[in-house]
Coordinates of C-alpha atoms (C1' of nucleotides) in Angstrom, one line a residue:
Chain A
M1 CA -44.2 -11.0 44.6
S2 CA -40.6 -11.9 45.3
I3 CA -37.8 -10.8 43.0
T4 CA -37.6 -14.3 41.5
E5 CA -41.3 -14.5 40.9
T6 CA -41.3 -11.0 39.3
Q7 CA -38.4 -12.0 37.1
S8 CA -40.3 -15.1 35.9
H9 CA -43.3 -13.0 35.1
F10 CA -41.1 -10.6 33.2
L11 CA -39.6 -13.4 31.1
E12 CA -42.9 -15.0 30.3
N13 CA -44.1 -11.8 28.7
Y14 CA -40.8 -11.1 27.0
D15 CA -40.9 -11.1 23.2
I16 CA -37.5 -10.9 21.6
H17 CA -39.1 -9.6 18.4
E18 CA -40.7 -6.6 20.1
F19 CA -37.4 -4.8 19.9
D20 CA -35.3 -4.0 16.9
I21 CA -32.2 -6.0 17.1
P22 CA -29.4 -6.4 14.5
L23 CA -28.9 -9.4 12.3
T24 CA -26.0 -11.3 13.9
S25 CA -23.7 -13.7 12.1
V26 CA -20.2 -15.2 12.2
D27 CA -17.6 -15.1 9.5
M28 CA -14.2 -16.8 9.4
T29 CA -10.9 -16.4 7.7
I30 CA -9.5 -19.9 7.4
F31 CA -5.8 -20.0 6.6
T32 CA -3.7 -22.9 5.2
I33 CA -0.4 -23.4 3.4
E34 CA -0.5 -24.9 0.0
D35 CA 2.2 -25.0 -2.7
D36 CA 4.4 -22.7 -0.5
L37 CA 1.7 -20.1 -0.4
L38 CA -0.5 -18.8 2.4
K39 CA -4.1 -19.4 1.2
V40 CA -7.5 -18.4 2.5
L41 CA -10.8 -20.2 1.9
L42 CA -13.4 -18.3 -0.1
V43 CA -16.9 -19.2 -1.1
K44 CA -19.0 -17.9 -4.0
R45 CA -22.3 -17.0 -2.5
A46 CA -25.3 -18.9 -4.0
Q47 CA -28.0 -16.8 -2.1
F48 CA -29.0 -13.2 -1.8
P49 CA -27.7 -10.8 -0.7
A50 CA -24.4 -10.5 -2.6
K51 CA -25.4 -13.5 -4.7
G52 CA -22.5 -14.6 -7.0
E53 CA -19.9 -12.6 -5.1
W54 CA -16.9 -14.1 -3.4
A55 CA -17.0 -14.0 0.4
L56 CA -15.5 -15.4 3.6
P57 CA -17.5 -18.4 4.8
G58 CA -19.9 -17.8 7.6
G59 CA -23.5 -17.8 8.5
F60 CA -26.1 -17.5 11.2
I61 CA -26.2 -19.0 14.7
N62 CA -28.5 -21.9 15.0
L63 CA -30.3 -21.0 18.2
K64 CA -31.5 -24.6 18.6
S65 CA -28.4 -26.6 18.1
D66 CA -25.5 -24.2 18.9
G67 CA -24.8 -23.8 22.6
T68 CA -22.1 -21.2 22.1
L69 CA -20.5 -19.1 19.4
N70 CA -17.7 -21.6 19.1
D71 CA -20.2 -24.3 18.3
T72 CA -21.5 -22.1 15.4
V73 CA -18.0 -21.6 14.0
S74 CA -16.9 -25.2 14.4
R75 CA -20.1 -26.3 12.6
K76 CA -19.5 -23.9 9.7
L77 CA -15.9 -25.0 9.3
K78 CA -16.9 -28.6 9.2
E79 CA -19.6 -27.9 6.7
K80 CA -17.0 -26.5 4.2
T81 CA -13.9 -28.6 4.9
G82 CA -15.0 -31.7 6.8
V83 CA -12.0 -31.2 9.2
E84 CA -11.4 -30.2 12.7
I85 CA -9.8 -26.9 13.5
S86 CA -6.2 -26.9 14.6
H87 CA -6.3 -23.3 15.9
L88 CA -9.3 -21.0 16.3
E89 CA -9.5 -17.5 17.7
Q90 CA -11.8 -14.6 17.7
V91 CA -10.5 -11.6 15.8
A92 CA -13.1 -8.8 16.1
T93 CA -16.7 -8.0 15.8
Y94 CA -18.0 -5.7 13.1
G95 CA -21.3 -3.9 13.3
S96 CA -23.0 -1.1 11.4
A97 CA -26.2 0.1 9.8
V98 CA -24.8 -0.2 6.3
R99 CA -22.5 -3.2 6.1
D100 CA -25.3 -5.5 5.0
P101 CA -28.2 -4.4 2.7
R102 CA -30.7 -6.2 4.9
G103 CA -30.1 -3.6 7.6
W104 CA -28.2 -3.2 10.9
S105 CA -26.0 -6.2 11.2
V106 CA -23.2 -7.5 13.4
T107 CA -20.7 -10.2 12.5
I108 CA -18.2 -11.9 14.8
A109 CA -15.1 -12.7 12.8
Y110 CA -12.8 -15.6 13.6
M111 CA -9.5 -16.7 12.3
A112 CA -8.7 -20.4 11.9
L113 CA -5.5 -22.3 11.0
I114 CA -5.9 -25.7 9.4
L115 CA -3.5 -28.3 8.1
N116 CA -3.9 -28.8 4.4
E117 CA -4.0 -32.6 4.2
N118 CA -6.7 -34.8 2.7
I119 CA -9.2 -32.0 2.5
T120 CA -12.0 -32.0 0.0
L121 CA -13.9 -28.7 -0.1
I122 CA -17.6 -29.0 0.0
S123 CA -20.2 -26.8 -1.7
D124 CA -23.8 -26.7 -0.6
E125 CA -26.9 -24.7 -1.2
S126 CA -25.4 -21.5 0.3
S127 CA -22.2 -21.6 -1.7
E128 CA -21.8 -22.7 -5.3
E129 CA -18.0 -22.8 -5.2
V130 CA -15.5 -23.2 -2.4
V131 CA -11.8 -22.6 -3.1
W132 CA -8.4 -21.9 -1.6
L133 CA -6.9 -18.6 -2.9
P134 CA -3.5 -17.1 -2.1
I135 CA -3.9 -14.2 0.3
G136 CA -1.9 -11.8 -1.9
D137 CA -4.1 -12.6 -4.9
I138 CA -7.3 -11.9 -3.0
Q139 CA -6.0 -8.6 -1.6
D140 CA -4.9 -7.4 -5.0
N141 CA -7.7 -8.7 -7.3
Y142 CA -10.8 -9.6 -5.4
Q143 CA -13.7 -7.3 -4.4
L144 CA -15.3 -9.4 -1.6
A145 CA -18.9 -9.2 -0.5
F146 CA -20.0 -6.9 2.4
D147 CA -17.0 -5.6 4.4
H148 CA -15.1 -8.9 4.0
N149 CA -12.0 -7.3 2.5
V150 CA -11.6 -5.4 5.8
I151 CA -12.2 -8.5 7.9
L152 CA -9.7 -10.4 5.8
A153 CA -7.1 -7.7 6.2
D154 CA -7.6 -7.5 10.0
S155 CA -7.4 -11.3 10.3
Y156 CA -4.2 -11.4 8.3
Q157 CA -2.7 -8.6 10.4
R158 CA -3.6 -10.5 13.6
L159 CA -2.0 -13.6 12.2
K160 CA 1.2 -11.7 11.2
N161 CA 1.4 -10.0 14.6
K162 CA 1.0 -13.3 16.5
V163 CA 3.5 -15.1 14.4
Q164 CA 6.1 -12.5 15.6
Y165 CA 5.8 -13.6 19.2
T166 CA 4.1 -17.0 19.3
S167 CA 4.5 -20.5 17.8
L168 CA 1.2 -20.4 15.9
P169 CA 2.6 -21.7 12.6
I170 CA 3.1 -25.1 14.1
N171 CA -0.7 -25.5 13.6
L172 CA -0.2 -25.3 9.8
L173 CA 2.2 -28.2 9.6
P174 CA 1.7 -32.0 10.0
Q175 CA 2.5 -33.9 13.1
T176 CA 6.2 -34.1 12.4
F177 CA 8.3 -31.5 10.6
T178 CA 11.8 -30.2 10.2
L179 CA 13.1 -26.9 11.6
S180 CA 13.6 -25.7 8.0
E181 CA 10.0 -26.4 7.2
L182 CA 8.8 -24.6 10.2
Q183 CA 11.0 -21.6 9.4
K184 CA 9.7 -21.6 5.9
T185 CA 6.2 -21.4 7.3
F186 CA 7.1 -18.5 9.5
E187 CA 8.6 -16.7 6.6
L188 CA 5.7 -17.3 4.3
I189 CA 3.4 -15.6 6.8
L190 CA 5.6 -12.8 7.8
G191 CA 6.7 -12.0 4.3
Y192 CA 10.4 -11.7 5.1
N193 CA 13.3 -14.0 5.8
I194 CA 14.4 -14.9 9.3
E195 CA 18.1 -15.5 10.2
K196 CA 18.4 -19.3 10.5
K197 CA 20.5 -19.4 13.7
S198 CA 18.3 -17.0 15.6
F199 CA 15.2 -19.0 14.6
R200 CA 16.6 -22.3 15.7
R201 CA 18.0 -21.0 18.9
R202 CA 14.7 -19.4 19.8
L203 CA 12.6 -22.5 19.1
L204 CA 14.9 -25.0 20.8
A205 CA 15.4 -22.8 23.8
A206 CA 11.6 -22.6 24.2
E207 CA 11.4 -26.3 24.6
I208 CA 8.1 -26.6 22.8
I209 CA 9.2 -29.1 20.2
V210 CA 10.9 -32.5 20.7
E211 CA 13.1 -34.6 18.3
T212 CA 11.3 -37.7 17.2
G213 CA 14.5 -39.5 16.4
E214 CA 13.5 -39.9 12.8
M215 CA 15.1 -38.0 9.9
R216 CA 13.6 -36.5 6.8
V217 CA 15.5 -37.9 3.9
G218 CA 15.2 -36.7 0.4
S219 CA 17.3 -34.0 -1.2
N220 CA 20.7 -33.5 0.3
R221 CA 21.6 -33.7 4.0
P222 CA 18.8 -35.4 6.0
A223 CA 17.1 -33.2 8.6
K224 CA 15.9 -34.0 12.1
L225 CA 12.2 -34.4 12.5
Y226 CA 10.5 -32.7 15.4
C227 CA 7.0 -32.8 16.8
A228 CA 5.2 -30.2 19.0
K229 CA 4.6 -30.8 22.6
A230 CA 0.8 -31.1 23.3
S231 CA 0.6 -27.8 25.2
S232 CA 2.8 -25.8 22.9
K233 CA 0.7 -25.0 19.8
E234 CA 0.5 -21.4 21.0
H235 CA 3.7 -20.7 23.0
F236 CA 4.3 -17.0 23.7
F237 CA 7.9 -15.8 23.4
Q238 CA 9.3 -13.0 25.5
R239 CA 10.5 -11.0 22.5
S240 CA 9.3 -10.5 19.0
I241 CA 11.2 -12.1 16.1
E242 CA 12.6 -9.5 13.8
G243 CA 13.5 -9.3 10.2
P244 CA 17.0 -8.4 8.9
R245 CA 18.3 -5.1 10.3
N246 CA 19.4 -3.7 7.0
Chain B
M1 CA -34.8 -9.7 -14.1
S2 CA -31.2 -8.5 -13.6
I3 CA -29.2 -9.5 -10.6
T4 CA -29.8 -6.0 -9.1
E5 CA -33.6 -6.2 -9.6
T6 CA -33.7 -9.6 -8.2
Q7 CA -31.8 -8.4 -5.1
S8 CA -34.1 -5.5 -4.6
H9 CA -37.0 -7.9 -4.8
F10 CA -35.4 -10.1 -2.3
L11 CA -34.8 -7.2 0.1
E12 CA -38.4 -5.9 -0.1
N13 CA -39.7 -9.3 1.0
Y14 CA -37.0 -9.8 3.7
D15 CA -38.4 -9.9 7.3
I16 CA -35.7 -9.9 9.9
H17 CA -38.1 -11.3 12.4
E18 CA -38.7 -14.3 10.3
F19 CA -35.5 -15.9 11.5
D20 CA -34.4 -16.5 15.0
I21 CA -31.6 -14.2 15.8
P22 CA -29.9 -13.7 19.2
L23 CA -30.3 -10.7 21.4
T24 CA -27.3 -8.5 20.8
S25 CA -25.8 -5.9 23.1
V26 CA -22.6 -4.2 24.1
D27 CA -21.0 -4.1 27.5
M28 CA -18.0 -2.1 28.7
T29 CA -15.4 -2.2 31.4
I30 CA -14.5 1.4 32.1
F31 CA -11.2 1.8 34.0
T32 CA -9.9 4.8 35.8
I33 CA -7.5 5.6 38.6
E34 CA -8.8 7.1 41.8
D35 CA -7.1 7.4 45.2
D36 CA -4.1 5.3 43.9
L37 CA -6.5 2.4 43.0
L38 CA -7.5 1.0 39.6
K39 CA -11.3 1.2 39.6
V40 CA -14.1 0.0 37.4
L41 CA -17.5 1.5 36.8
L42 CA -20.4 -0.6 37.9
V43 CA -24.1 0.0 37.7
K44 CA -26.9 -1.5 39.8
R45 CA -29.5 -2.7 37.4
A46 CA -32.9 -1.1 37.8
Q47 CA -34.7 -3.3 35.2
F48 CA -35.2 -7.0 34.7
P49 CA -33.4 -9.3 34.1
A50 CA -30.9 -9.3 36.9
K51 CA -32.8 -6.4 38.6
G52 CA -30.9 -5.2 41.6
E53 CA -27.7 -6.9 40.7
W54 CA -24.4 -5.2 40.0
A55 CA -23.3 -5.2 36.4
L56 CA -21.0 -3.7 33.8
P57 CA -22.7 -0.8 32.0
G58 CA -24.0 -1.7 28.6
G59 CA -27.1 -1.9 26.5
F60 CA -28.7 -2.4 23.2
I61 CA -27.8 -0.9 19.9
N62 CA -30.1 1.9 18.8
L63 CA -30.8 0.9 15.2
K64 CA -32.1 4.3 14.4
S65 CA -29.4 6.6 15.9
D66 CA -26.3 4.4 16.0
G67 CA -24.4 4.1 12.8
T68 CA -21.8 1.7 14.1
L69 CA -21.0 -0.3 17.2
N70 CA -18.6 2.5 18.3
D71 CA -21.5 4.9 18.3
T72 CA -23.4 2.7 20.6
V73 CA -20.5 2.4 23.0
S74 CA -19.6 6.1 23.0
R75 CA -23.3 6.9 23.6
K76 CA -23.5 4.5 26.6
L77 CA -20.3 5.9 28.1
K78 CA -21.5 9.5 27.8
E79 CA -24.9 8.5 29.4
K80 CA -23.1 7.3 32.5
T81 CA -20.1 9.6 32.9
G82 CA -20.8 12.6 30.6
V83 CA -17.2 12.4 29.3
E84 CA -15.4 11.5 26.2
I85 CA -13.4 8.3 26.0
S86 CA -9.6 8.6 26.1
H87 CA -9.0 5.0 24.9
L88 CA -11.5 2.5 23.7
E89 CA -10.9 -1.0 22.3
Q90 CA -12.9 -4.1 21.7
V91 CA -12.0 -7.0 23.9
A92 CA -14.1 -9.9 22.9
T93 CA -17.6 -11.1 22.0
Y94 CA -19.5 -13.5 24.2
G95 CA -22.4 -15.5 22.9
S96 CA -24.3 -18.5 24.2
A97 CA -27.8 -19.9 24.8
V98 CA -27.6 -19.6 28.5
R99 CA -25.8 -16.4 29.4
D100 CA -29.0 -14.3 29.5
P101 CA -32.3 -15.7 30.8
R102 CA -34.1 -14.1 27.9
G103 CA -32.5 -16.6 25.6
W104 CA -29.7 -16.8 23.1
S105 CA -27.6 -13.7 23.4
V106 CA -24.5 -12.1 22.2
T107 CA -22.6 -9.2 23.8
I108 CA -19.7 -7.3 22.4
A109 CA -17.4 -6.3 25.3
Y110 CA -15.3 -3.2 25.2
M111 CA -12.6 -1.8 27.5
A112 CA -12.2 1.9 28.0
L113 CA -9.7 4.1 29.9
I114 CA -10.8 7.5 31.1
L115 CA -9.2 10.3 33.0
N116 CA -10.9 10.7 36.4
E117 CA -11.3 14.5 36.5
N118 CA -14.5 16.4 37.0
I119 CA -16.7 13.4 36.5
T120 CA -20.2 13.1 38.0
L121 CA -21.7 9.7 37.5
I122 CA -25.2 9.7 36.2
S123 CA -28.0 7.2 37.1
D124 CA -31.0 6.8 34.9
E125 CA -34.0 4.6 34.5
S126 CA -31.8 1.6 33.7
S127 CA -29.5 1.9 36.6
E128 CA -30.4 3.0 40.1
E129 CA -26.8 3.4 41.2
V130 CA -23.5 4.1 39.3
V131 CA -20.2 3.7 41.2
W132 CA -16.5 3.3 40.9
L133 CA -15.2 0.2 42.7
P134 CA -11.6 -1.0 43.0
I135 CA -11.0 -3.9 40.7
G136 CA -9.6 -6.2 43.4
D137 CA -12.7 -5.5 45.6
I138 CA -15.0 -6.5 42.7
Q139 CA -13.2 -9.7 41.9
D140 CA -13.1 -10.8 45.5
N141 CA -16.5 -9.8 46.8
Y142 CA -19.0 -9.1 43.9
Q143 CA -21.1 -11.6 42.1
L144 CA -22.0 -9.7 38.9
A145 CA -25.0 -10.2 36.7
F146 CA -24.9 -12.5 33.7
D147 CA -21.3 -13.5 32.8
H148 CA -19.9 -10.1 33.7
N149 CA -17.3 -11.5 36.1
V150 CA -15.8 -13.3 33.2
I151 CA -16.0 -10.3 31.0
L152 CA -14.4 -8.2 33.7
A153 CA -11.6 -10.7 34.2
D154 CA -10.8 -10.9 30.5
S155 CA -10.8 -7.1 30.1
Y156 CA -8.5 -6.7 33.1
Q157 CA -6.2 -9.3 31.7
R158 CA -6.2 -7.5 28.3
L159 CA -5.3 -4.3 30.1
K160 CA -2.5 -5.9 32.0
N161 CA -1.1 -7.6 28.9
K162 CA -1.1 -4.4 26.9
V163 CA 0.4 -2.3 29.7
Q164 CA 3.4 -4.7 29.5
Y165 CA 4.2 -3.7 25.9
T166 CA 2.4 -0.4 25.2
S167 CA 2.1 3.1 26.6
L168 CA -1.6 2.8 27.4
P169 CA -1.5 4.1 30.9
I170 CA -0.8 7.6 29.5
N171 CA -4.6 7.6 28.9
L172 CA -5.3 7.5 32.6
L173 CA -3.3 10.6 33.4
P174 CA -4.0 14.3 32.8
Q175 CA -2.4 16.3 30.0
T176 CA 0.8 16.8 31.8
F177 CA 2.4 14.4 34.3
T178 CA 5.8 13.4 35.8
L179 CA 7.7 10.2 35.0
S180 CA 7.1 9.1 38.6
E181 CA 3.4 9.5 38.3
L182 CA 3.4 7.6 35.0
Q183 CA 5.5 4.8 36.6
K184 CA 3.1 4.6 39.5
T185 CA 0.2 4.2 37.1
F186 CA 2.0 1.3 35.4
E187 CA 2.6 -0.3 38.7
L188 CA -0.9 0.0 39.9
I189 CA -2.2 -1.8 36.9
L190 CA 0.5 -4.5 36.7
G191 CA 0.4 -5.2 40.4
Y192 CA 4.2 -5.2 40.8
N193 CA 7.0 -2.6 41.0
I194 CA 9.1 -1.6 38.1
E195 CA 12.8 -0.6 38.4
K196 CA 12.9 3.2 38.1
K197 CA 15.9 3.4 35.7
S198 CA 14.6 0.8 33.3
F199 CA 11.3 2.5 33.1
R200 CA 12.6 5.9 32.5
R201 CA 15.1 4.7 29.9
R202 CA 12.4 2.9 28.1
L203 CA 9.9 5.8 27.9
L204 CA 12.5 8.4 27.0
A205 CA 14.1 6.2 24.3
A206 CA 10.6 5.7 22.7
E207 CA 10.4 9.4 22.2
I208 CA 6.6 9.4 22.9
I209 CA 6.6 12.0 25.6
V210 CA 8.0 15.6 25.6
E211 CA 9.2 17.8 28.4
T212 CA 6.9 20.7 28.8
G213 CA 9.6 22.8 30.5
E214 CA 7.4 23.2 33.6
M215 CA 8.1 21.5 36.9
R216 CA 5.8 19.8 39.4
V217 CA 6.6 21.4 42.7
G218 CA 5.3 20.2 46.0
S219 CA 6.9 17.7 48.3
N220 CA 10.7 17.5 48.0
R221 CA 12.6 17.8 44.7
P222 CA 10.6 19.2 41.9
A223 CA 10.0 16.9 38.9
K224 CA 10.0 17.6 35.2
L225 CA 6.5 17.6 33.6
Y226 CA 5.9 15.8 30.4
C227 CA 3.1 15.6 27.9
A228 CA 2.3 12.8 25.4
K229 CA 2.8 13.3 21.7
A230 CA -0.5 13.3 19.9
S231 CA 0.1 10.0 18.2
S232 CA 1.6 8.2 21.1
K233 CA -1.2 7.2 23.4
E234 CA -0.7 3.6 22.3
H235 CA 2.9 3.2 21.5
F236 CA 4.1 -0.5 21.1
F237 CA 7.4 -1.3 22.6
Q238 CA 9.6 -4.0 21.1
R239 CA 10.0 -5.8 24.4
S240 CA 7.8 -6.4 27.4
I241 CA 8.5 -4.7 30.7
E242 CA 9.4 -7.2 33.4
G243 CA 9.1 -7.3 37.1
P244 CA 12.1 -7.9 39.4
R245 CA 14.0 -11.1 38.6
N246 CA 14.1 -12.3 42.1
Chain C
dT1 C1' 35.3 -37.5 -7.5
dG2 C1' 33.9 -33.0 -7.2
dA3 C1' 30.3 -29.4 -7.4
dC4 C1' 26.1 -28.2 -5.4
dT5 C1' 22.5 -28.1 -1.9
dT6 C1' 20.5 -28.2 2.4
dA7 C1' 21.3 -29.0 7.7
dG8 C1' 23.2 -27.4 11.5
dT9 C1' 27.0 -24.8 14.6
dG10 C1' 30.6 -21.4 16.8
dT11 C1' 31.2 -17.1 18.1
dC12 C1' 31.3 -12.2 18.0
dT13 C1' 28.4 -8.1 18.0
dT14 C1' 24.3 -5.4 19.2
dT15 C1' 20.4 -4.0 21.8
dG16 C1' 17.8 -3.3 25.5
dT17 C1' 16.8 -4.5 30.3
dG18 C1' 17.9 -5.4 35.4
dT19 C1' 20.6 -3.9 39.3
dC20 C1' 22.0 -0.8 42.4
dA21 C1' 24.7 2.6 44.2
dC22 C1' 25.3 7.2 43.6
dT23 C1' 24.2 12.4 43.0
dA24 C1' 20.7 16.3 43.1
dT25 C1' 17.1 19.2 44.9
dT26 C1' 13.6 20.2 47.6
dA27 C1' 10.6 20.3 52.2
dT28 C1' 10.5 19.8 57.1
dA29 C1' 11.8 19.8 61.6
dA30 C1' 15.2 20.3 65.3
Chain D
dT1 C1' 20.9 27.4 60.2
dT2 C1' 21.7 22.9 59.6
dA3 C1' 20.7 18.0 59.6
dT4 C1' 17.5 14.6 57.8
dA5 C1' 14.1 12.5 55.2
dA6 C1' 12.0 12.1 50.7
dT7 C1' 11.6 12.2 46.1
dA8 C1' 13.9 13.0 41.3
dG9 C1' 17.2 11.6 38.4
dT10 C1' 22.0 9.4 36.6
dG11 C1' 26.2 6.3 35.9
dA12 C1' 28.0 2.1 35.0
dC13 C1' 28.3 -2.7 34.8
dA14 C1' 25.9 -7.3 34.3
dC15 C1' 23.1 -10.2 31.7
dA16 C1' 19.9 -12.2 28.3
dA17 C1' 18.4 -12.9 23.8
dA18 C1' 18.7 -11.7 19.1
dG19 C1' 21.4 -10.5 14.7
dA20 C1' 25.3 -11.5 11.6
dC21 C1' 27.9 -14.5 9.2
dA22 C1' 31.4 -17.6 8.4
dC23 C1' 32.1 -22.1 9.2
dT24 C1' 31.4 -27.4 9.3
dA25 C1' 28.4 -31.7 8.1
dA26 C1' 26.1 -34.8 5.3
dG27 C1' 23.6 -35.9 1.8
dT28 C1' 22.4 -35.8 -3.9
dC29 C1' 23.5 -35.6 -8.7
dA30 C1' 26.3 -35.3 -12.8

DNA sequence: TGACTTAGTGTCTTTGTGTCACTATTATAA
DNA sequence: TTATAATAGTGACACAAAGACACTAAGTCA
């Protein structure tokens, strides 16, 4: 037999269930800004295990319909929020014998940023409630299912790190925005204030946003509106942005 | 029934094989420095699928003996090289319906740095050959099994990125080393030369290495020997190190 | 009209890196 | 013994980008 024939033979007789393999799922930390707070989407689980507990949304890969892991995650997000993702990235994969009572399990954790506009959260048979909760509130007062507190903390840390040297927060704002609004978004995530002049210099020098010509009018002096260049929703700066030195 | 009793009942009747779950494995890109070259460990697969092809080392989780994913990876590394890892980090997780001919599969990719000293590579029933190959050579001339060329490229990119703003290369050197040796290691990985003065200023200012008091004698002027502080094998610098401006 | 608020700028300081010529200390070979 | 090459290590200025902060600009609201 040739190598190819032998391999075909091998595959015909291959039974995936013959070996012990871990349960494998995806989970996601979906961030948005609402009422000047950084919030995360949580679901109350309607099924065992961890029935009735708060958890990050997630689920199993559909081996029939999902071609890739990204398909699985996009599908899950759409099931809960009905919207497209603005920014999605893998954070880390967690696997151990004890993190799920059903046995050895692996979960691939993602972080997503979405714009909070016209979103209606959707419950289904797997989740009896779906809500946005402020990140600080969750970390202080919520005991999440499985190891989701750890996953949440890691995702938040990743977000904070990236906000120090990328333009990620643009993904949390609408099409057009003022520099003050953008700075406010950075500050909400980082948890400290940024010097106005440094911030503006940095963003304008990067040439990743463009004046629309319109102004935001409302309270006090009108502000220039900007929109992001298509390719610049994840611009990497050369240096990190710092907080106040004293 | 209470919630707890109901959950026990659920678990007793839970059969992991009832659902379709993907095949889940780990793969690792193990880097070392040998003969002034950055090299990666490859194995020639002795088993189907991809029998006879070169691949990154990896394998399945042992649900009995491995408590965590890290256990799996450490075990695999020890099987091939017999040594402990100096630095290990998760790079990314790859999953799709087509990356493995056996069906839907997920692999969690790790990157490891090890010191190339007194290592004897070990073949076993799963790999008929185990070798160190220069990274450039692999990328130019080797068609690896599965999607391992992509995994290798991503791992190498991660390494290069981190070398620009961390002290990772310390993990590729012995206990004591000179600043020139350390600089050479940075340059090998980055692929460009660093200005000597900038490099030394940066490392000394970070206070992550200490003079041992000994000198490396040999050719020409003796050089001070340094050793890394325990906690500083992954120091993060505030700014990236750059190549020459022109 | 004047106080208040938010938008946006001018400019000096600070920090860390790039550049590059210079000194220092050894091996090696004439 | 001395010159030369090679590697180790430093001094000093230039430059880039961020921090600090006072200032001007243009609106709202009483």
